[in-house]
mmCIF file of C-alpha atoms and ligand atoms in Angstrom:
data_model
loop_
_atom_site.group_PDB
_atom_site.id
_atom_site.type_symbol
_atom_site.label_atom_id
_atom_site.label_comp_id
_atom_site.label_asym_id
_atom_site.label_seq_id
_atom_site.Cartn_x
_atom_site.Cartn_y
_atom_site.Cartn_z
ATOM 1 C CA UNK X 1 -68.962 -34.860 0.269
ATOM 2 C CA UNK X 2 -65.064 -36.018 0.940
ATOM 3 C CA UNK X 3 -62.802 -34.517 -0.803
ATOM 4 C CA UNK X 4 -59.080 -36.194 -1.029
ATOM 5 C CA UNK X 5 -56.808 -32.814 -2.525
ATOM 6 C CA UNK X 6 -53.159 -34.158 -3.278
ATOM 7 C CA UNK X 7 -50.620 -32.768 -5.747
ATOM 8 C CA UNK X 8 -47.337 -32.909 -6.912
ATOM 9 C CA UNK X 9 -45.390 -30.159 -5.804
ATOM 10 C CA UNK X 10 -45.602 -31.120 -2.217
ATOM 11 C CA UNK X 11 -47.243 -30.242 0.710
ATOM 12 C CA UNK X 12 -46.213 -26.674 0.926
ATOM 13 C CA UNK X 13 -47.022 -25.819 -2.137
ATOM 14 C CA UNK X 14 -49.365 -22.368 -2.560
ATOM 15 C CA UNK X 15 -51.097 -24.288 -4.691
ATOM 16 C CA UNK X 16 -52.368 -27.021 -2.769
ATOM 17 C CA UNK X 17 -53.372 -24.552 -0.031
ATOM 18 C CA UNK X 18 -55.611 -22.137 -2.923
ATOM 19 C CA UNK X 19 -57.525 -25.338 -4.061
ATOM 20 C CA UNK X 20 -57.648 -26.654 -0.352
ATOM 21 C CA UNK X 21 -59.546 -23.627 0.694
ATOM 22 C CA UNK X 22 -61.839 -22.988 -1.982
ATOM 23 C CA UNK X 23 -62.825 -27.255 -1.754
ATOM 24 C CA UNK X 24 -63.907 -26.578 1.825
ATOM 25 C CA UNK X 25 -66.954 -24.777 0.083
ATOM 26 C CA UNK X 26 -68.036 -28.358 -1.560
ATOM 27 C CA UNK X 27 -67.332 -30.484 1.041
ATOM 28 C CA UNK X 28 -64.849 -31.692 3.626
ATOM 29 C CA UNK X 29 -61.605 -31.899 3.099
ATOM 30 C CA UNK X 30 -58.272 -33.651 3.877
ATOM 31 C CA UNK X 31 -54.866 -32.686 2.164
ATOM 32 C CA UNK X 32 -52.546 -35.634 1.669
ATOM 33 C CA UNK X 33 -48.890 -34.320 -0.321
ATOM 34 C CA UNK X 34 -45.725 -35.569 -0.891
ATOM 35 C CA UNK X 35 -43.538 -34.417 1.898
ATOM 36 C CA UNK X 36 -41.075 -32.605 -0.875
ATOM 37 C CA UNK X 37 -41.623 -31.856 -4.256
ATOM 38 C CA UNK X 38 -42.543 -34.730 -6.962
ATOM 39 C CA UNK X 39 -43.265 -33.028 -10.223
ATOM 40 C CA UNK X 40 -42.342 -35.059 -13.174
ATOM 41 C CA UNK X 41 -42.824 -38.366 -11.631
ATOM 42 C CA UNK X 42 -45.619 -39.593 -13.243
ATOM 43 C CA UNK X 43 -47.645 -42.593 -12.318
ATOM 44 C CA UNK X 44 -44.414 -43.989 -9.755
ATOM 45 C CA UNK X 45 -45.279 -45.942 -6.984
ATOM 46 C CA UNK X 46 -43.205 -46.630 -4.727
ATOM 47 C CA UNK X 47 -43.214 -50.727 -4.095
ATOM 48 C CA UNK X 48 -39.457 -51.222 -2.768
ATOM 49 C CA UNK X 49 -40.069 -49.572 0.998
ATOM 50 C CA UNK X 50 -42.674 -48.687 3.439
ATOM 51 C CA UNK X 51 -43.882 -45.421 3.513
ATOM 52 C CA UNK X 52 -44.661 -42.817 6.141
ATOM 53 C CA UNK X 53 -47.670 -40.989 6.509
ATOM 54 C CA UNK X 54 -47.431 -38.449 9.003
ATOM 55 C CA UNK X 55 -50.136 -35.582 10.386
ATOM 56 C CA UNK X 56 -49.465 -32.108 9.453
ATOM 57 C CA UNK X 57 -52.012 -29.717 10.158
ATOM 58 C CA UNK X 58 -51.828 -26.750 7.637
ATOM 59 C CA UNK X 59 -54.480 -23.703 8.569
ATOM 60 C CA UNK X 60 -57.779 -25.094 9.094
ATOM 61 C CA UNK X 61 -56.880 -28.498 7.031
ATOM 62 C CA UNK X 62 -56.421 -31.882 8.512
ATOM 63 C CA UNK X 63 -53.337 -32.338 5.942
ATOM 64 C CA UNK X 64 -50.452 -35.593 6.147
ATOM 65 C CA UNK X 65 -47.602 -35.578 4.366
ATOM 66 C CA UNK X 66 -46.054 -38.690 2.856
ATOM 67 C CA UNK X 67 -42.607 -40.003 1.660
ATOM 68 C CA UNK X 68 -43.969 -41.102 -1.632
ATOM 69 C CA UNK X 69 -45.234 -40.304 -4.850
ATOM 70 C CA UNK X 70 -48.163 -38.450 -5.917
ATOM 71 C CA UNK X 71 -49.655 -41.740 -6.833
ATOM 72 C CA UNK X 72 -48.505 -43.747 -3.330
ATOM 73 C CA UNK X 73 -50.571 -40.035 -1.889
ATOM 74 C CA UNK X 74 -53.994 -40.813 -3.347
ATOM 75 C CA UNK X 75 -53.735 -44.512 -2.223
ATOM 76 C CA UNK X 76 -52.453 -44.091 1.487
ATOM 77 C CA UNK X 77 -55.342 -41.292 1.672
ATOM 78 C CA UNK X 78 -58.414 -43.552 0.273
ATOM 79 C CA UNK X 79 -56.987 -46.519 2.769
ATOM 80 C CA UNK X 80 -56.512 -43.871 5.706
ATOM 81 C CA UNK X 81 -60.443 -42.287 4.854
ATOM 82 C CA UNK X 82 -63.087 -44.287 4.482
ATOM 83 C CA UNK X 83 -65.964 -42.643 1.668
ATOM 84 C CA UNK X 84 -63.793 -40.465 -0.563
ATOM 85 C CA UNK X 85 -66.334 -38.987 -2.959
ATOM 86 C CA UNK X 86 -63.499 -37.190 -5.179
ATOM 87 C CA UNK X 87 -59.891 -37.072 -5.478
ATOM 88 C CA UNK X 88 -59.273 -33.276 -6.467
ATOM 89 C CA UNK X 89 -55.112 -32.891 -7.080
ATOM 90 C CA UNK X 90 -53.375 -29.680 -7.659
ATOM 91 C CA UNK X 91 -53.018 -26.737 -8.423
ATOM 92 C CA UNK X 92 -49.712 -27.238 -9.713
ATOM 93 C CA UNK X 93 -47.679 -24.591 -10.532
ATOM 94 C CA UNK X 94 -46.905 -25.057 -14.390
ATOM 95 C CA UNK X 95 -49.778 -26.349 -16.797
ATOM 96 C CA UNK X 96 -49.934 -30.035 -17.540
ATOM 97 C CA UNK X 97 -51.233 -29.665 -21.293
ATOM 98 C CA UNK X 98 -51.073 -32.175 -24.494
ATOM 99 C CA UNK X 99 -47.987 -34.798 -24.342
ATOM 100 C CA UNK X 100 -46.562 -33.489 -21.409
ATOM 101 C CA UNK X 101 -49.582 -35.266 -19.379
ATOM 102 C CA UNK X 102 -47.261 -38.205 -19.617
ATOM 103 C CA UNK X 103 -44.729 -37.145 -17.198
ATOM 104 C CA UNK X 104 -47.526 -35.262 -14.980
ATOM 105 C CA UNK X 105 -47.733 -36.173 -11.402
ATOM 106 C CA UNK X 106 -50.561 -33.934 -11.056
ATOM 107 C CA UNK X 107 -52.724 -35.762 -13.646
ATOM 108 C CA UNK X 108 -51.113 -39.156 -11.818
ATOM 109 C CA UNK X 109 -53.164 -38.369 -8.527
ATOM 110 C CA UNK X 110 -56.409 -37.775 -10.402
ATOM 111 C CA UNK X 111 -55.766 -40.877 -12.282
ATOM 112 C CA UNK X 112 -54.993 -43.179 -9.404
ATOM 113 C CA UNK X 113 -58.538 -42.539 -7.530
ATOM 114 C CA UNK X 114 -59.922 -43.469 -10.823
ATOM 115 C CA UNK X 115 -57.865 -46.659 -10.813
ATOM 116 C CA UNK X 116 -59.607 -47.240 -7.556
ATOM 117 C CA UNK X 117 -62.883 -46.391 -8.860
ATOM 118 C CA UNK X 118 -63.374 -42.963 -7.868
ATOM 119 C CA UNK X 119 -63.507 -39.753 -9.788
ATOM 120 C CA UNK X 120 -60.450 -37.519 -9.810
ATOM 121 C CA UNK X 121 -59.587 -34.052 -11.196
ATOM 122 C CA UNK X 122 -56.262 -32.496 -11.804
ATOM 123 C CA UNK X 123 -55.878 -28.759 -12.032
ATOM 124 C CA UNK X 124 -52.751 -26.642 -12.713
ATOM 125 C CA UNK X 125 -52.202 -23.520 -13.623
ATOM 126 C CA UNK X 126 -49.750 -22.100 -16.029
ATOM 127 C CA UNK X 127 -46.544 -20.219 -14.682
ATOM 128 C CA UNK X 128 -44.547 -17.635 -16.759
ATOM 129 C CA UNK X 129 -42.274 -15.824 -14.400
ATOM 130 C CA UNK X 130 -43.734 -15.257 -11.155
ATOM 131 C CA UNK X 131 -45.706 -17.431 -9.071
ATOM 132 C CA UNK X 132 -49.864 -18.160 -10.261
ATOM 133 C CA UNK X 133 -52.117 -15.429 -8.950
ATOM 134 C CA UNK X 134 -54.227 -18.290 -7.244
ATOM 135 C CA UNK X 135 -56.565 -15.385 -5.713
ATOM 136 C CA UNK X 136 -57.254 -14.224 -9.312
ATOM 137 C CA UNK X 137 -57.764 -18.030 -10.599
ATOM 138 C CA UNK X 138 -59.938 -18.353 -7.345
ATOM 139 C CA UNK X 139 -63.686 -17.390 -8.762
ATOM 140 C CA UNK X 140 -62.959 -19.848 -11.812
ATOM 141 C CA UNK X 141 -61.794 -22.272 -9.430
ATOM 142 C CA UNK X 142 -65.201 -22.557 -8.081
ATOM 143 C CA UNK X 143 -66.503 -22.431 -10.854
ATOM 144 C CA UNK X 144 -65.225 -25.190 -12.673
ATOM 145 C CA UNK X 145 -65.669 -27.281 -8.968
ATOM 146 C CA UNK X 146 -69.385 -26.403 -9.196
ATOM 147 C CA UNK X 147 -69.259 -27.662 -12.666
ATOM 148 C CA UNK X 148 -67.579 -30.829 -11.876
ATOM 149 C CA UNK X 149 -68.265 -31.782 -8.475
ATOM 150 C CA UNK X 150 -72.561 -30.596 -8.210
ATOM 151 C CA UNK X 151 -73.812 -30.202 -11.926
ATOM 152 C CA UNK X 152 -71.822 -32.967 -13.845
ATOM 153 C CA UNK X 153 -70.715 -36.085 -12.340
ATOM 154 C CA UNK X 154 -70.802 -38.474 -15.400
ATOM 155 C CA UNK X 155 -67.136 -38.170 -16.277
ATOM 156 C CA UNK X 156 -64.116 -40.163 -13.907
ATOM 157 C CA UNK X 157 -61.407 -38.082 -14.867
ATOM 158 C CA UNK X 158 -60.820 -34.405 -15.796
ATOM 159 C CA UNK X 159 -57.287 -32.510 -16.707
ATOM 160 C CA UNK X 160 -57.626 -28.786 -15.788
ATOM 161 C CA UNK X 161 -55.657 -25.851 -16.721
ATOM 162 C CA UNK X 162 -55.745 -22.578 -15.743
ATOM 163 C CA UNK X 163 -54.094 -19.445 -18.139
ATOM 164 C CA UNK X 164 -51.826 -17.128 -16.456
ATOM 165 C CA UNK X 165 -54.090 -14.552 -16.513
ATOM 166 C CA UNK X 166 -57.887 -13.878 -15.304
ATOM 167 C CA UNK X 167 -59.871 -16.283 -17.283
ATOM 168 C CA UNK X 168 -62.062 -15.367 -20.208
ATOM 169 C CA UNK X 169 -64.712 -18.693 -19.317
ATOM 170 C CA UNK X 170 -64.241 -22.206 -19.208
ATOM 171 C CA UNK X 171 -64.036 -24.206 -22.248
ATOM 172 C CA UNK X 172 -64.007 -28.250 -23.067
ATOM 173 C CA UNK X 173 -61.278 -29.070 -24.854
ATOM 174 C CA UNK X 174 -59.351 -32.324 -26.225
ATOM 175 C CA UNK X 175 -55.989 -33.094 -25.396
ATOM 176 C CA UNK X 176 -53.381 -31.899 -28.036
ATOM 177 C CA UNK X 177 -51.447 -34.692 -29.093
ATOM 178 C CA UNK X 178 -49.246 -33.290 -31.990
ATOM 179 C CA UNK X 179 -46.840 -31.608 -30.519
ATOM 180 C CA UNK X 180 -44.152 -32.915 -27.829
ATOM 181 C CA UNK X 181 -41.753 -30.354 -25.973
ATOM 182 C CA UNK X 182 -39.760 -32.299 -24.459
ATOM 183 C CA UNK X 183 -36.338 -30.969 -25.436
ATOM 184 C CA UNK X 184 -32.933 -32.257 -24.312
ATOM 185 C CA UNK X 185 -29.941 -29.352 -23.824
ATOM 186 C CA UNK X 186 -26.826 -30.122 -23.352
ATOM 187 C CA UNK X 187 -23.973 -28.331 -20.961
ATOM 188 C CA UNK X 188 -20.823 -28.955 -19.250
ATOM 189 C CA UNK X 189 -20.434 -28.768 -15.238
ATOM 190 C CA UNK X 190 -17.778 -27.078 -13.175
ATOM 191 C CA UNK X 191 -15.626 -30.017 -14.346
ATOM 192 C CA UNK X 192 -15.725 -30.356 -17.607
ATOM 193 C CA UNK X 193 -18.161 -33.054 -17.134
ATOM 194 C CA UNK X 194 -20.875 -33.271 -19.934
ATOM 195 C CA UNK X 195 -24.373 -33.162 -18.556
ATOM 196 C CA UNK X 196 -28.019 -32.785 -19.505
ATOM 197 C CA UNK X 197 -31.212 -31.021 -18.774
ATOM 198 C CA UNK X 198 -34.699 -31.562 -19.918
ATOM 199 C CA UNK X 199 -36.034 -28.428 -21.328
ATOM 200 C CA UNK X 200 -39.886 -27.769 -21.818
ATOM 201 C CA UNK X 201 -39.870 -25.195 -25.438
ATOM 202 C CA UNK X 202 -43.043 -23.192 -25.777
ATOM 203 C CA UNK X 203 -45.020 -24.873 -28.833
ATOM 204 C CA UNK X 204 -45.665 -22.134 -31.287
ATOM 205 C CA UNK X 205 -48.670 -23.863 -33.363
ATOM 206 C CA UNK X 206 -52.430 -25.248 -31.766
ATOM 207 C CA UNK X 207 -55.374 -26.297 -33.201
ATOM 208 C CA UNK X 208 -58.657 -25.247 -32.176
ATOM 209 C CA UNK X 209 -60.453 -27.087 -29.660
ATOM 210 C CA UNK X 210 -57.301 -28.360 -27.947
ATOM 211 C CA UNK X 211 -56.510 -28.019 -24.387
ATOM 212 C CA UNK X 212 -53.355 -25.471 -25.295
ATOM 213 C CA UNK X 213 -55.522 -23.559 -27.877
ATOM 214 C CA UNK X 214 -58.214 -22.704 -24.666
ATOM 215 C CA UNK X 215 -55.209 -22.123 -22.373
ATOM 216 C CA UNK X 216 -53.565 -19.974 -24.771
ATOM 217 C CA UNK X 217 -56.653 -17.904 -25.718
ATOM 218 C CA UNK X 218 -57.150 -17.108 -21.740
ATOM 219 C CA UNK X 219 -60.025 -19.701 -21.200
ATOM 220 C CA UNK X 220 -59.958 -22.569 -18.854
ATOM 221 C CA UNK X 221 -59.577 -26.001 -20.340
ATOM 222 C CA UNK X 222 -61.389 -29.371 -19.411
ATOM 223 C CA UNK X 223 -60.842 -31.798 -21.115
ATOM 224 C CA UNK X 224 -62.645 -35.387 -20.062
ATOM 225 C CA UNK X 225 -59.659 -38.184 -20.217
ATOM 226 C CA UNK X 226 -59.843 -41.803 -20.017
ATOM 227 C CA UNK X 227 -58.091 -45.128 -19.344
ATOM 228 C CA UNK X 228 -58.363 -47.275 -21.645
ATOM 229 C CA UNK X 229 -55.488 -46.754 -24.177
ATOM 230 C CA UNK X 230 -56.550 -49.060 -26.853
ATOM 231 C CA UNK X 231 -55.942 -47.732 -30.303
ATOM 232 C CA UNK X 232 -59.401 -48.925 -31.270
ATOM 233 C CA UNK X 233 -58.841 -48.245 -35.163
ATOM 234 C CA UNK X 234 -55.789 -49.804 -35.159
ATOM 235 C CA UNK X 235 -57.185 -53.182 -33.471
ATOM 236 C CA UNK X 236 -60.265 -53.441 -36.030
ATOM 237 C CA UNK X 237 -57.443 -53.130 -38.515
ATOM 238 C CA UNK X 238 -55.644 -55.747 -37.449
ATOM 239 C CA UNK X 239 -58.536 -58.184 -36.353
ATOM 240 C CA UNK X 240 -58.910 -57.772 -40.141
ATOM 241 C CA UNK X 241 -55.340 -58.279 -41.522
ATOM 242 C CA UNK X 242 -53.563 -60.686 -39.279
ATOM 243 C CA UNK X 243 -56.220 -62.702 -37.605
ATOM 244 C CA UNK X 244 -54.468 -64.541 -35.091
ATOM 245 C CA UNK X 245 -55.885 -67.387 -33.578
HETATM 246 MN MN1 MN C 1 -45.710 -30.015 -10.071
#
């Protein structure tokens, strides 16, 4: 099996080098990474300039690194591989749970091999204060790739999160989508200038069965995604009440 491991947080990222090594179990494996870090840039590509994609061996990895986007990552590494079985990206430092998916370059590397018609699997891992214990997340790790990548291979695209601590079990879940914590916060800089900084607020209610409720109870959460973003009741409804056409 070929396994394409990206991420967000670039290249150098503990994380990427944790879910590198334990993906050499399943198959073989080629790291391609933004050259710095890209968290928070969602599904960017970058269409405006030519990109770079330039070897960097890390350890035992064949690894590049690329002046792009997590997205522009996934693509450059399909075109530069031929047979990519799986697109694996992560493990980010900081969880990528509910609404927050939005912004999620993590998630945006899974989701671009399953724009090109392979299966891809984010995986992050929640931070507090220090940095993820990723040899304490490691055994779950492999679990969840024996899951994913030998025993169940029906799904195209699968959002991952790891607790902070060691993990009760691994749980299916469904994203949370009724909370949002994205918070603005406003300061002043040296000058006197008014400025602004996006603030993530812990969310202080879940529901069951959600991807923060596992997380939050110490399990690890899957939860199955899709592409298709058609609000399927909505469109019956409207098919009904304004025919058009
Ligand atoms: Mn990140």
């Amino acid at each position: 099996m070929r396994i394409l491991v990206a991420n967000d947080d670039g290249i150098y990222s503990p994380g990427i080098a944790a879910l590198a090594e334990v993906a050499t179990k399943f198959g073989e494996v080629r790291v391609v990474a933004p050259d710095v870090e890209r968290s928070s840039a969602g599904h960017s590509i970058t269409a405006m300039r030519p990109l770079s994609y330039r070897r960097t061996p890390i350890g035992n990895y064949e690894a590049y690194r690329v002046d792009g986007t997590p997205a522009d990552c996934v693509a450059l590494g399909i075109f530069n591989w031929e047979k990519v079985d799986v697109v694996l990206s992560g493990i980010n430092l900081g969880s990528n749970l509910g609404n927050s998916i939005w912004h999620s370059g993590t998630l945006a590397a899974a989701k671009q091999a399953t724009l090109l018609g392979l299966r891809g699997i984010a995986l992050s891992s929640t931070v507090t204060i220090d940095e993820p214990n990723f040899d304490l997340l490691k055994p779950s790790l492999e679990e969840v790739l024996t899951l994913l990548l030998t025993e169940n291979k029906d799904y195209c695209l699968v959002n991952v999160n790891f607790p902070d601590e060691k993990p009760k079990g691994l749980r299916w879940t469904r994203q949370s989508v009724r909370h949002y914590d994205g918070k603005i916060a406003t300061g002043e800089d040296p000058f006197g200038r008014k400025h602004f900084w996006f603030n993530v607020v812990p969310v202080e209610e879940t529901e069951e069965g959600t991807d923060r409720w596992a997380v939050e109870q110490g399990y690890v959460s899957l939860t199955p995604l899709r592409l298709d973003l058609t609000n399927e009741k909505e469109l019956t409804a409207a098919l009904v009440r304004y025919p058009l056409g």
